[in-house]
Coordinates of C-alpha atoms (C1' of nucleotides) in Angstrom, one line a residue:
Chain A
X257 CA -31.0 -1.9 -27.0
X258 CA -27.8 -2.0 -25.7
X259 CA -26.9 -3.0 -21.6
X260 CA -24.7 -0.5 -20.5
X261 CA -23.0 -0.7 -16.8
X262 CA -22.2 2.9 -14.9
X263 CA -18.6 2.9 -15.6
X264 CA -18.9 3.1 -19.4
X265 CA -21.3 6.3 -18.8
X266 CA -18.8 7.7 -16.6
X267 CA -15.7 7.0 -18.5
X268 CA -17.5 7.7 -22.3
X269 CA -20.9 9.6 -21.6
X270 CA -20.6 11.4 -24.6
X271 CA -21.5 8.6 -26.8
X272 CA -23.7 7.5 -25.3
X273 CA -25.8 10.9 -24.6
X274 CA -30.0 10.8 -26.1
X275 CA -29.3 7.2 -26.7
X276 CA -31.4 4.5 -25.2
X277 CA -29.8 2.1 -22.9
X278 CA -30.7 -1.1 -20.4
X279 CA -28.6 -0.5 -16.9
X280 CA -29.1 -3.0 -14.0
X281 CA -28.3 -2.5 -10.7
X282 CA -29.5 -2.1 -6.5
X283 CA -31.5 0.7 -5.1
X284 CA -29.2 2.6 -2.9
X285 CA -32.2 5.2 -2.4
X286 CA -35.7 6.0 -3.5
X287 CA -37.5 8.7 -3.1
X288 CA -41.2 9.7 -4.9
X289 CA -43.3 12.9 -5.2
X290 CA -46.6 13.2 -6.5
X291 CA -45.9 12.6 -10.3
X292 CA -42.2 11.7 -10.6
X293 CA -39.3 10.3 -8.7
X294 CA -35.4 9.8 -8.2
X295 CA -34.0 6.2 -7.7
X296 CA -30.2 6.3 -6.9
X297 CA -28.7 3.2 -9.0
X298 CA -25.3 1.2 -7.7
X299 CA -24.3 -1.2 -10.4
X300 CA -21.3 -2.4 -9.2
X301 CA -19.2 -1.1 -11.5
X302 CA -18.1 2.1 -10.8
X303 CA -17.8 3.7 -7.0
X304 CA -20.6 6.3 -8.4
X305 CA -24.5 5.5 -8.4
X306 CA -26.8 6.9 -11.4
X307 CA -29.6 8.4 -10.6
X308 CA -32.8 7.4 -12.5
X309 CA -35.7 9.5 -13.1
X310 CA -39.0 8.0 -13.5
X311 CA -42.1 10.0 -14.0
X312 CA -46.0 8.6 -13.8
X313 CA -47.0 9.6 -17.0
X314 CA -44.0 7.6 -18.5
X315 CA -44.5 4.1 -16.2
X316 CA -47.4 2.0 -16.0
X317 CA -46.0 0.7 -12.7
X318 CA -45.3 3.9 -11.3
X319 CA -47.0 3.1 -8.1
X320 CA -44.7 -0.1 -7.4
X321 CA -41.9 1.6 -8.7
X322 CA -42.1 4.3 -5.9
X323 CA -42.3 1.7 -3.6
X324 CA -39.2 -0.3 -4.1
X325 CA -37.3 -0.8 -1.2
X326 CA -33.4 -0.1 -1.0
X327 CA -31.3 -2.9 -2.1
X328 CA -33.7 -4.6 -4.7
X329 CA -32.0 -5.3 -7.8
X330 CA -34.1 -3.6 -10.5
X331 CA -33.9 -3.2 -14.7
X332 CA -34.2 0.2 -16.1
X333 CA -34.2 1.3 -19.6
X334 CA -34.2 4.5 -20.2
X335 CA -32.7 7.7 -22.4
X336 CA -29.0 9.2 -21.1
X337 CA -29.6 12.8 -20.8
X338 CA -26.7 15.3 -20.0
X339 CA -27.6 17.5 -16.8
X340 CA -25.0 20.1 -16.4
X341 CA -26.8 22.0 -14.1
X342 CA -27.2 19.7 -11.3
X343 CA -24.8 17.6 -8.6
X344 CA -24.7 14.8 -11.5
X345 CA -23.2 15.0 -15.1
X346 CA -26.1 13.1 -16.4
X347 CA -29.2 11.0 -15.5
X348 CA -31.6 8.1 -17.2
X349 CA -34.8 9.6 -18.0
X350 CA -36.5 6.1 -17.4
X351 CA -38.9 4.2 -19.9
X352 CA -39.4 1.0 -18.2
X353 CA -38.1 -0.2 -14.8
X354 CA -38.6 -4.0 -13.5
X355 CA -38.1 -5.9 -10.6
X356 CA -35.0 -8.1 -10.4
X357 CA -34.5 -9.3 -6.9
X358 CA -37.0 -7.6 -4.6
X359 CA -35.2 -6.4 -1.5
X360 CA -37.9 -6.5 1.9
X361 CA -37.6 -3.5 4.6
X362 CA -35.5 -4.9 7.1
X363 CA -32.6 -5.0 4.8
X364 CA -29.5 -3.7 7.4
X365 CA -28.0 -1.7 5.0
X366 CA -30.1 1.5 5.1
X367 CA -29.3 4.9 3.4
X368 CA -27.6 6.2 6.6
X369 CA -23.9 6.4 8.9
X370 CA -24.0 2.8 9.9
X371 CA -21.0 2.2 12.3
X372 CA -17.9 -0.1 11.0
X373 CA -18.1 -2.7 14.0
X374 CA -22.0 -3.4 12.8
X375 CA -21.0 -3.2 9.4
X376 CA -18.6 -6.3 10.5
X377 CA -20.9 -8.4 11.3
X378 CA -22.6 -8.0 8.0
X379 CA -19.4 -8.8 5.8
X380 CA -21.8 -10.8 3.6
X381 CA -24.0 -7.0 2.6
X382 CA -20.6 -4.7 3.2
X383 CA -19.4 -4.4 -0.2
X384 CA -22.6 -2.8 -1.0
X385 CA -21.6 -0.2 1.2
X386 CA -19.7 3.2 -0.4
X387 CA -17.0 3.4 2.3
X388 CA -16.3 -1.3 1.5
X389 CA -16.9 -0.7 -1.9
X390 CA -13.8 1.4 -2.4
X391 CA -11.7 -0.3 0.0
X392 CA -12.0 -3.5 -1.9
X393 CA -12.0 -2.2 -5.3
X394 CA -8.8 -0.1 -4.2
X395 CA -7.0 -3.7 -2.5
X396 CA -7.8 -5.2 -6.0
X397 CA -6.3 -1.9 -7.9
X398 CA -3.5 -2.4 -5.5
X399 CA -2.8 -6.4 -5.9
X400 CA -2.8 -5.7 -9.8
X401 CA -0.1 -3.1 -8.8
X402 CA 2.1 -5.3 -6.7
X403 CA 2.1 -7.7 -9.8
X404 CA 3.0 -4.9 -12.2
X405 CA 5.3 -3.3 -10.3
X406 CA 7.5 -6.4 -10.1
X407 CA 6.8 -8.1 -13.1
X408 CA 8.0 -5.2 -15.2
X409 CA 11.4 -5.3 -13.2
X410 CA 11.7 -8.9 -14.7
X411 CA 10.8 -10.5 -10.9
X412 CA 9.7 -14.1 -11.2
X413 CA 6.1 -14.7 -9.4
X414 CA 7.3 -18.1 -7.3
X415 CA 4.2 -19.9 -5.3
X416 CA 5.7 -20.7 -1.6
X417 CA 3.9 -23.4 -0.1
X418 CA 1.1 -22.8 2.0
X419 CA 1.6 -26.2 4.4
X420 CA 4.9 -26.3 5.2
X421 CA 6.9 -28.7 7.6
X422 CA 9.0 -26.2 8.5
X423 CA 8.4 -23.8 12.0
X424 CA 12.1 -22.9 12.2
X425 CA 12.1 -19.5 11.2
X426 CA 10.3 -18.5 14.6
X427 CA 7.6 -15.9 13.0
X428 CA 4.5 -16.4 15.0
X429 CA 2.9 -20.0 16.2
X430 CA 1.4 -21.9 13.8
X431 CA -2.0 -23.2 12.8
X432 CA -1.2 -27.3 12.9
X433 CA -2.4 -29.0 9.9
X434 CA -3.7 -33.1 10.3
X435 CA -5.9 -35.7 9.5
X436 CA -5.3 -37.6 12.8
X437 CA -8.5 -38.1 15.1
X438 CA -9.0 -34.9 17.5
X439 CA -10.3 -37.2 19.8
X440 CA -8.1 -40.4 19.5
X441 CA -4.9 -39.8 17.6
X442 CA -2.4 -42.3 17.2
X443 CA 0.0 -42.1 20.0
X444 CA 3.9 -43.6 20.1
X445 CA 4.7 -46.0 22.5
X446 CA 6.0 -43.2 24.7
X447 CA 2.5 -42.0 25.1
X448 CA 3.0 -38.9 22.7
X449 CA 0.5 -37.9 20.0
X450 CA 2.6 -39.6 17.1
X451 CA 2.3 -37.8 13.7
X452 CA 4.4 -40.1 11.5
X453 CA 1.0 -41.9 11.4
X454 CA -0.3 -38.3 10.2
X455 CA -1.2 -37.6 6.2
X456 CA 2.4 -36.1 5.8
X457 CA 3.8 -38.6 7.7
X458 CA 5.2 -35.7 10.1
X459 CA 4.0 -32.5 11.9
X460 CA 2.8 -30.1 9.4
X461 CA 1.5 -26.5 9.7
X462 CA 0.3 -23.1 7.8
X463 CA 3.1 -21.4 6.4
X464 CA 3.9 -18.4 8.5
X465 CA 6.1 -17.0 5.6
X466 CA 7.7 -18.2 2.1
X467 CA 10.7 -16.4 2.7
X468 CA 13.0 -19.2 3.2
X469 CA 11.4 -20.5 0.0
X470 CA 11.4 -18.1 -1.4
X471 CA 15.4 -17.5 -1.0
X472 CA 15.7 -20.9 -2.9
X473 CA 14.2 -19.2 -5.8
X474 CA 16.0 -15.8 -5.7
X475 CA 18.9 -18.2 -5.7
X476 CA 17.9 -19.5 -9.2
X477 CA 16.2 -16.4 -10.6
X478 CA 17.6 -14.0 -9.1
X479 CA 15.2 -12.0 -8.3
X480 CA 11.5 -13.3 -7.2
X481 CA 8.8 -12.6 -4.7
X482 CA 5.7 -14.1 -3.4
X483 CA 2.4 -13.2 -2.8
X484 CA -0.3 -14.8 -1.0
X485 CA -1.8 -15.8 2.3
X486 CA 0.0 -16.5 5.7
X487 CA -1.3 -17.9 8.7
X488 CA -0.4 -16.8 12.5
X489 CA -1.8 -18.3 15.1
X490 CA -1.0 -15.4 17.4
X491 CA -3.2 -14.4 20.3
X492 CA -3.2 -11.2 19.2
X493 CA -6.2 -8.5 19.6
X494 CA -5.0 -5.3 17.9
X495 CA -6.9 -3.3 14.8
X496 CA -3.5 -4.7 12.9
X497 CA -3.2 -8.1 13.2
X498 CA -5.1 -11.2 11.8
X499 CA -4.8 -14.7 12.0
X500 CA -4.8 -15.2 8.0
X501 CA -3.7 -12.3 5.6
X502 CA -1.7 -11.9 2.7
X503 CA 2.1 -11.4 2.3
X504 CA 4.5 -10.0 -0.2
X505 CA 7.9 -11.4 0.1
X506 CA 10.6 -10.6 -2.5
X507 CA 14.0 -11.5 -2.8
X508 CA 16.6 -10.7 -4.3
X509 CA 20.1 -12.1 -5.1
X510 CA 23.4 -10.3 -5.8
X511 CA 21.7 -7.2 -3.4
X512 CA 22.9 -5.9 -0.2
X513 CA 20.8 -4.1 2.6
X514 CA 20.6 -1.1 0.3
X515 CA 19.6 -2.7 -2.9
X516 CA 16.4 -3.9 -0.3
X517 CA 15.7 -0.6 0.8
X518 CA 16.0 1.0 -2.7
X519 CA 13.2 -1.8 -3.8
X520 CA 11.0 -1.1 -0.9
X521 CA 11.3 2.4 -1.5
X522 CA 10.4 2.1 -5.2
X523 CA 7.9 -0.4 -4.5
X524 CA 5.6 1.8 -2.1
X525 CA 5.9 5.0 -4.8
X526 CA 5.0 3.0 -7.8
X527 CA 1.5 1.4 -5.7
X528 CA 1.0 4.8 -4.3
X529 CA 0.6 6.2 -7.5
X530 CA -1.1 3.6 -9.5
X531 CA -4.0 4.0 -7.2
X532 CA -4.0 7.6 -6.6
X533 CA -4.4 7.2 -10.9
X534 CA -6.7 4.5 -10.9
X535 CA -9.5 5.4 -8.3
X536 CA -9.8 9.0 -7.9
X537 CA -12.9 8.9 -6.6
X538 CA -12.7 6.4 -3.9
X539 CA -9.5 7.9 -3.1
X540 CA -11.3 11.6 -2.5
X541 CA -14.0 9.4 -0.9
X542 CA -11.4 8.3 1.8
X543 CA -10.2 11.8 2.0
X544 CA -13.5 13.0 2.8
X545 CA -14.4 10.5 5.1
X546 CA -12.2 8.1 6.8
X547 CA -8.8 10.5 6.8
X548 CA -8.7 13.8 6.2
X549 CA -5.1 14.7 5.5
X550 CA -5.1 11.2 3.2
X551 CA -4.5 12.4 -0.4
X552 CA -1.9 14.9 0.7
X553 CA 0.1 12.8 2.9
X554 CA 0.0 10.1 0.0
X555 CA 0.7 12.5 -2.9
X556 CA 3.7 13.7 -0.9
X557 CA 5.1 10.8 -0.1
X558 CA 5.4 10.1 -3.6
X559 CA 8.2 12.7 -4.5
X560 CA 9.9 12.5 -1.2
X561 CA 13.1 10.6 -0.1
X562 CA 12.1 8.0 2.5
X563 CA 14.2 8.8 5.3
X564 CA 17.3 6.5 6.6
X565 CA 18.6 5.9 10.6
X566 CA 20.0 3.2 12.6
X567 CA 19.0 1.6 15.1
X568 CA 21.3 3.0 17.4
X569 CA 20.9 6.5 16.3
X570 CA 17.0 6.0 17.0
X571 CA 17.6 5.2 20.4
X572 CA 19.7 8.5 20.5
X573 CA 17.0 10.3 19.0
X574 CA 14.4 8.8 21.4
X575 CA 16.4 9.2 24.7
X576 CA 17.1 12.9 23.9
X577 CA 13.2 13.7 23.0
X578 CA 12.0 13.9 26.4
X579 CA 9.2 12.3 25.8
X580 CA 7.4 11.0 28.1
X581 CA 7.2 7.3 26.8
X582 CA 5.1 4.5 29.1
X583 CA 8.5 2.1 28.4
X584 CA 12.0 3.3 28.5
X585 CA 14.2 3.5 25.3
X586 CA 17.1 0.8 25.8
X587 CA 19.7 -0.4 23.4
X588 CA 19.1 -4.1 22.9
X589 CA 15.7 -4.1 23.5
X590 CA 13.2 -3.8 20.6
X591 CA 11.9 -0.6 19.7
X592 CA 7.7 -0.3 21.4
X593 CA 4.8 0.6 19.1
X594 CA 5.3 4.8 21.2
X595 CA 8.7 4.6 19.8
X596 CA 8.2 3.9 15.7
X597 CA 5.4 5.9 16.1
X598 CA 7.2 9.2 17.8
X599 CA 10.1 8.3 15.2
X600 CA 7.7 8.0 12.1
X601 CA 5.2 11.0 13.0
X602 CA 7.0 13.3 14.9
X603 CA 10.8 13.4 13.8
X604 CA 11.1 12.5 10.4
X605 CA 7.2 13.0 9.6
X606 CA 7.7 10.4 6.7
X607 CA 8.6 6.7 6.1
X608 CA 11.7 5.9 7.6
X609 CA 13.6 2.5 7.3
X610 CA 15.5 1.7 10.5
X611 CA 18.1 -0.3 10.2
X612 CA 21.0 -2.0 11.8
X613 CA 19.2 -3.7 15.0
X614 CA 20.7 -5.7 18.2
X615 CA 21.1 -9.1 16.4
X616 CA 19.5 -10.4 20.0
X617 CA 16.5 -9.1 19.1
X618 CA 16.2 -10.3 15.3
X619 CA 15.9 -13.5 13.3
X620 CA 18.8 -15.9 12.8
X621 CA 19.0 -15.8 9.0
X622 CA 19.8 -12.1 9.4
X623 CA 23.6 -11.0 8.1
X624 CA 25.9 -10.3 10.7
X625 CA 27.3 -6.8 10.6
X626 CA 31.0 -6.5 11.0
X627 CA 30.4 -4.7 14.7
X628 CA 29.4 -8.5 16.0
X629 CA 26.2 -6.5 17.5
X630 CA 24.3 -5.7 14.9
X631 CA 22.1 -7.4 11.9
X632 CA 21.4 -6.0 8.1
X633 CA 17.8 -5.7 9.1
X634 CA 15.5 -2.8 7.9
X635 CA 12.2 -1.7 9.3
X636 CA 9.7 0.5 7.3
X637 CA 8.1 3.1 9.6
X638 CA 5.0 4.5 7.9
X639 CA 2.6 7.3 9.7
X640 CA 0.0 6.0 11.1
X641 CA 0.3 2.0 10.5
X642 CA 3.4 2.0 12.0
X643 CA 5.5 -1.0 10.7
X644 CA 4.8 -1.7 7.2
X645 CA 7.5 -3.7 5.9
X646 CA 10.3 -5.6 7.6
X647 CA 12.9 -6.9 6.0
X648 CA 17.1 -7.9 5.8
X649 CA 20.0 -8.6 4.1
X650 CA 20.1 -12.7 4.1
X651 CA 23.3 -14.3 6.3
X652 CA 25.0 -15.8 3.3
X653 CA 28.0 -17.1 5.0
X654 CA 27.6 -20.9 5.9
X655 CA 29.7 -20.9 9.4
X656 CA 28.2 -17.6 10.4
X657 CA 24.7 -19.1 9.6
X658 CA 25.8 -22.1 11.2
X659 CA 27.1 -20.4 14.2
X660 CA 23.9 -18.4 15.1
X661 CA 21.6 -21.3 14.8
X662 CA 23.5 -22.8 17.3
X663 CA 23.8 -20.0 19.5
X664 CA 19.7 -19.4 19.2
X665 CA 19.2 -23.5 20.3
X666 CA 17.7 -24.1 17.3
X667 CA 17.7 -27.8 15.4
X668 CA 19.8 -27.3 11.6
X669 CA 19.2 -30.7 10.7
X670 CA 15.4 -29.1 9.9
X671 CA 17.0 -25.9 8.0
X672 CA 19.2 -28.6 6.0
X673 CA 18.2 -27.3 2.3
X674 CA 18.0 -23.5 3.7
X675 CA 21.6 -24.4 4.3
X676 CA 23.0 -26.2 1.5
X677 CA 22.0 -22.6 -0.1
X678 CA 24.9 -21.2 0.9
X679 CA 27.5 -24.4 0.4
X680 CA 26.6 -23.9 -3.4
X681 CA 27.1 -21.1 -4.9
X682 CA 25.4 -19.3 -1.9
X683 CA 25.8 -15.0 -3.0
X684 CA 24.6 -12.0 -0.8
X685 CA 20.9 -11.7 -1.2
X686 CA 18.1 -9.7 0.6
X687 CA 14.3 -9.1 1.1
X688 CA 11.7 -8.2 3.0
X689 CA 8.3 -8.8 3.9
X690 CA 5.2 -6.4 3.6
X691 CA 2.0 -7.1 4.8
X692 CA -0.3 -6.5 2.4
X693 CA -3.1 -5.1 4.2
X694 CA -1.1 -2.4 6.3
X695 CA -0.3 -1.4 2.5
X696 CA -4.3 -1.5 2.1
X697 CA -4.6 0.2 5.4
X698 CA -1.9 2.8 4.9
X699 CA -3.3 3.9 1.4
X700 CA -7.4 4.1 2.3
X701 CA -6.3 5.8 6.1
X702 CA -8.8 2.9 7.4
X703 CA -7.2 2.1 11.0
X704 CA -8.7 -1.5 11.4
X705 CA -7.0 -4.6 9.5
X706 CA -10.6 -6.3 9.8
X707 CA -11.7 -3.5 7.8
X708 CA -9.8 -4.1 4.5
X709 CA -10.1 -8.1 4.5
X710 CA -13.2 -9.2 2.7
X711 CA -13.9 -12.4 5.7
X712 CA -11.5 -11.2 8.4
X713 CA -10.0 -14.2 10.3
X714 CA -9.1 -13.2 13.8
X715 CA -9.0 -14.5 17.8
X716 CA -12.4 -16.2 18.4
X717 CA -13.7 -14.6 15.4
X718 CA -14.6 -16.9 11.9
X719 CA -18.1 -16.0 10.4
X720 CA -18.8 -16.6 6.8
Chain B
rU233 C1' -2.8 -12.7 27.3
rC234 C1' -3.0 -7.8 30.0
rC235 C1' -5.3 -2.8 30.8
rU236 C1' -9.6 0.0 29.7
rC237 C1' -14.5 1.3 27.8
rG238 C1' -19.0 -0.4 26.2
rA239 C1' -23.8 -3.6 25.1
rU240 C1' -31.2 0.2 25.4
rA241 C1' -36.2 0.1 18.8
rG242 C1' -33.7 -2.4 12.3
rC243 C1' -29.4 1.4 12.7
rU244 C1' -27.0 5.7 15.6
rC245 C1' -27.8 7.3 20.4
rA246 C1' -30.4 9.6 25.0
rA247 C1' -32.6 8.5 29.7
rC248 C1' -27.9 7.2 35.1
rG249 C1' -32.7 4.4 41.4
rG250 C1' -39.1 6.2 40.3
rU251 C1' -44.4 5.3 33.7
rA252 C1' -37.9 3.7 28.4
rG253 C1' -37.3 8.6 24.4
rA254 C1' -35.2 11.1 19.8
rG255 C1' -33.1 11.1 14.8
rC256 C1' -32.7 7.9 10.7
rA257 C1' -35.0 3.5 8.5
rU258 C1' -40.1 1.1 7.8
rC259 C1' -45.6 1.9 6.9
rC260 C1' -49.6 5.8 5.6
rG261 C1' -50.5 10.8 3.7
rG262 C1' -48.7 15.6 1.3
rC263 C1' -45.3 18.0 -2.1
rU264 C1' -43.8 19.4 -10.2
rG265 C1' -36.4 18.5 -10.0
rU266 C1' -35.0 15.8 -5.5
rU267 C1' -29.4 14.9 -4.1
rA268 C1' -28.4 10.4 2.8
rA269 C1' -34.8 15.9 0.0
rC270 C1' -38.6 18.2 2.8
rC271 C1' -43.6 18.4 5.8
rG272 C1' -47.6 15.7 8.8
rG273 C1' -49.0 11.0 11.1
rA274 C1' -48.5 5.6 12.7
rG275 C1' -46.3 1.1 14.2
rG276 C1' -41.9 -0.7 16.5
rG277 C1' -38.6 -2.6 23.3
rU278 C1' -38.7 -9.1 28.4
rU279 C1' -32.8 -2.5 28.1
rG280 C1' -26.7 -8.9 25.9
rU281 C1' -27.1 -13.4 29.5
rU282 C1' -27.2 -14.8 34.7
rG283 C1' -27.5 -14.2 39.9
rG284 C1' -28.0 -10.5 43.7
rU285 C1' -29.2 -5.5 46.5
rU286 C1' -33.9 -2.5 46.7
rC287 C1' -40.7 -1.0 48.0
rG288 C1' -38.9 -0.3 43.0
rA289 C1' -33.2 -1.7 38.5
rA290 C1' -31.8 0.1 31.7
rU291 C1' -29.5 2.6 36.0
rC292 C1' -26.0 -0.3 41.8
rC293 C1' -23.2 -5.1 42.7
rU294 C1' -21.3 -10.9 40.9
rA295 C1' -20.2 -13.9 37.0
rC296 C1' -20.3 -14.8 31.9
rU297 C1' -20.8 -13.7 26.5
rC298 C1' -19.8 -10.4 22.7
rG299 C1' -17.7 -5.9 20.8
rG300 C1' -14.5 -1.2 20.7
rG301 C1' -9.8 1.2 22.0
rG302 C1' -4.7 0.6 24.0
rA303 C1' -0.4 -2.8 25.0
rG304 C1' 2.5 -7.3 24.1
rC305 C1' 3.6 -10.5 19.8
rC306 C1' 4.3 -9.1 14.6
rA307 C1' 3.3 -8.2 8.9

RNA sequence: UCCUCGAUAGCUCAACGGUAGAGCAUCCGGCUGUUAACCGGAGGGUUGUUGGUUCGAAUCCUACUCGGGGAGCCA
C-alpha cells in the first residue's frame, strides 16, 4: 500500500482517486454519530486537513476510534473517493485507523479562536495551529525566495560573522560575548574588567549587522548579500522589534543610490509574487483572517511603481498636511513612526523610498551629498509595517570617510580594514538592509514580530 | 525606558461592594453525511502574587509579577 502525505492528494488527486492509500497525521477534530464519523486529518504537509470517514460496520475499533482526542497522531488506511458535492474535493473512506501518539484532553490547542498572546506561550504546539502553520511555511517560501531572487542575478551568498569585534557602526547595543567569570573576571591593574584575558583576547559581541562585511565582499564580487541572524540588545518593547532576528544585507559595487533602490524595488516584487504563487491557500487564509485587504494590497503592489521623495520634500509634505501629529515635523530631526506612516498610507498609499536625509541624523559610512547636508540614504516606507528596508549609497571617498568619523568622535584605528577599502581600488557601492521578518510581517498582514519568529527572543522574554 | 490597558474554569469572556456565570473544550447520552455539526446532561474556580480598607472584596486602595497596545531606539 502506498503512504501518501495530503499534499500529493491535493496537488495529483486524480491518480490517486479509488486507490488505497496509508496517510498519517494529528486529529485537528473528531466528531462521531451513531454508526459513522468524520476525523479532520493535518499531516503536515499541506495547509489543508483531510477529512476521514470511518464507519462502524467498516472498523473493529470503532468505539476507540470515536474517542480519540484532538491532537493524537493516528494511521489511516483507507480508499480516496472524489466528493464533488461537498465543502472537500475528496475524502478517505477509512479501512483501518491506529493509534500513533495518543493525545490526553487537556491538550491547549483545542478546535476553537484561541488568542495569539496564549498561543505565545505555547510556541512549542503553535505550528500545529492553521493561522502558525501558514506563517511559517510562508517565511520558509519566502527565505527560498530571497535566495532565488539574488542568486539568479549572479549575487554571491557571503556568511558575515556572527561575533564580531567590531561595535563601530553604532546600530543598536550589543549582546557581549565571553568566557571570563561573571562573578570574578580578570581585572587590569587599573581595576577594570580586563578582556585581553578573554577567549578572543579582546571585547567581543553579537554582530548587529554584516554590512561592513559585507562591503569587503561587494568589493571583490561585486555584488553579494547576506542573510542570517543579528542581535540587538535594545530595550525595546514594540510588536516590531526583537532582540535576535534575521537580516538581509546586499551590496553592491559600481551602483549608486538608484541602482539600490532599483534592487530593493525588484527585490520586494519578485518575493511578493513568488508567494502569492506558491501558497495560495495560506495566502487567502491570511486574507480571510488576519488582514482583510491583504491579497489586494499585495497583488497591487506588484505592478505598481514604488514611489520616490526626499527627505526634504517629506517634511514639506508633512508640514502642509495639517495633521495633527503628537511631534512636530522639523528638518534635521528624524522622521516619527506618525510621520512614515501618514507619508506611506495616506499620501502616496504605496511603498515609498525616502531619500536624501540630514547627514546628522544618519550613519557615518553614508555618502556625502554635494549639498554638504545631506546623505545617499534611502528608507522603504511600506503600509502598515512602516520601515521595511533602510539602506545607502556607501561614502567611498577616503578623506570624506575620514572626515566624518572624526567629526562623529568615533575611534578609525577600529574601522582600519573598512578603511583601507577605499585606499585600494575603493568604487561607489551601495546597499541596504531589510529585516526579514517585517518582510514576513508585511506579506501575512500579521502585526506582531513575535508572531512570525518560530522562538521569539525579546526583553525579559526567552522560553524554549 | 516612558505612557496606557489588562490578569476570573483548559480556552474566550461576563459578573464591577453582597451566594462567581456563559460559550467552546472535556466526560456521559442521543442523532444515517457532518464541515470549528447539532440536541440533552455532568464535572470543572483559594478570581496573578502581596499587604491594606470594609460587617463583607473578583470588584476599592499599595506594591510586585506577567501580558497587550502606543512611543522612543531601529530592521
Amino acid at each position: 500500500m502506498e503512504q501518501v502525505v495530503v499534499r500529493q492528494l491535493i496537488r495529483d488527486s486524480g491518480s490517486y482517486t479509488g486507490k488505497d492509500i496509508e496517510l498519517s497525521g494529528w486529529i485537528r477534530n473528531n466528531r462521531d454519530q451513531k454508526s459513522f464519523g468524520f476525523m479532520a486529518l493535518n499531516d503536515g504537509s499541506h495547509f489543508s486537513t483531510i477529512q476521514i470517514v470511518y464507519e462502524k460496520a467498516a472498523l473493529s475499533n470503532y468505539d476507540q476510534v470515536a474517542h480519540y482526542h484532538v491532537g493524537a497522531a493516528v494511521i489511516v488506511r483507507g480508499t480516496l473517493v472524489e466528493t464533488p458535492q461537498a465543502k472537500q474535493p475528496f475524502e478517505l473512506k477509512a479501512r483501518e485507523i491506529t493509534m500513533a501518539g495518543d493525545c490526553p484532553e487537556d491538550y491547549p490547542i483545542q478546535p476553537k479562536r484561541h488568542t495569539r498572546e496564549f498561543l505565545r506561550e505555547q510556541a512549542h504546539l503553535r505550528p500545529r495551529t492553521n493561522l502558525f502553520a501558514a506563517v511559517f511555511r510562508v517565511r520558509s517560501l519566502l527565505a527560498y525566495a530571497i535566495h532565488q531572487f539574488f542568486q539568479d542575478r549572479g549575487f554571491v551568498y557571503v556568511h558575515t560573522p556572527i561575533i564580531t569585534a567590531s561595535d563601530a557602526e553604532g546600530a543598536g547595543e550589543m549582546f557581549r560575548v565571553s568566557t571570563l567569570d561573571a562573578k570574578e573576571p580578570a581585572m587590569s591593574e587599573s581595576g577594570e574588567v580586563d578582556f585581553s584575558q578573554d577567549f578572543f583576547g579582546r571585547r567581543t559581541n553579537l554582530t548587529v549587522s554584516g554590512q561592513l562585511e559585507a562591503e569587503v565582499f561587494a568589493l571583490a564580487l561585486r555584488d553579494v548579500y547576506t542573510f542570517g541572524p543579528t542581535f540587538r540588545a535594545e530595550n525595546s518593547n514594540t510588536a516590531r522589534h526583537a532582540a535576535e532576528f534575521w537580516m538581509i544585507e546586499p551590496e553592491i559595487a559600481f551602483a549608486d543610490i538608484n541602482d539600490d533602490m532599483r534592487l530593493a524595488e525588484a527585490m520586494v516584487k519578485y518575493v511578493i509574487k513568488y508567494v502569492l504563487q506558491k501558497a495560495p491557500e495560506e495566502m487567502k487564509f491570511f486574507n480571510e483572517f488576519v488582514d482583510k485587504g491583504l491579497q489586494e494590497r499585495l497583488e497591487k503592489i506588484v505592478n505598481q511603481e514604488f514611489a520616490r521623495v526626499s527627505y526634504s520634500r517629506a517634511v514639506e509634505l508633512l508640514k502642509e498636511s495639517k495633521e495633527p501629529f503628537d511631534y512636530p515635523v522639523e528638518w534635521g530631526s528624524d522622521l516619527q513612526t506618525e510621520h512614515e506612516r501618514y507619508l506611506t498610507e495616506k499620501v502616496f498609499q504605496s511603498p515609498v523610498f525616502v531619500i536624501d536625509y540630514p547627514k546628522d541624523i544618519k550613519a557615518f559610512y553614508m555618502r556625502q551629498n554635494d549639498d554638504g547636508k545631506t546623505v545617499a540614504a534611502m528608507d522603504l516606507l511600506v503600509p502598515g509595517v512602516g520601515e521595511l528596508i533602510g539602506g545607502s549609497q556607501r561614502e567611498e571617498r577616503l578623506d570624506k570617510l575620514e572626515q566624518r568619523i572624526a567629526e562623529m568622535g568615533m575611534d578609525k584605528s577600529e574601522l582600519w580594514w573598512y578603511l583601507e577599502l577605499r585606499k585600494y581600488g575603493g568604487v561607489p557601492h551601495a546597499g541596504f538592509g531589510l529585516g526579514f521578518e517585517r518582510l514576513v510581517m508585511y506579506l501575512t498582514g500579521i502585526n506582531n514580530i513575535r508572531d512570525v519568529i518560530p522562538f521569539p527572543r525579546t526583553v525579559k522574554s526567552c522560553e524554549f
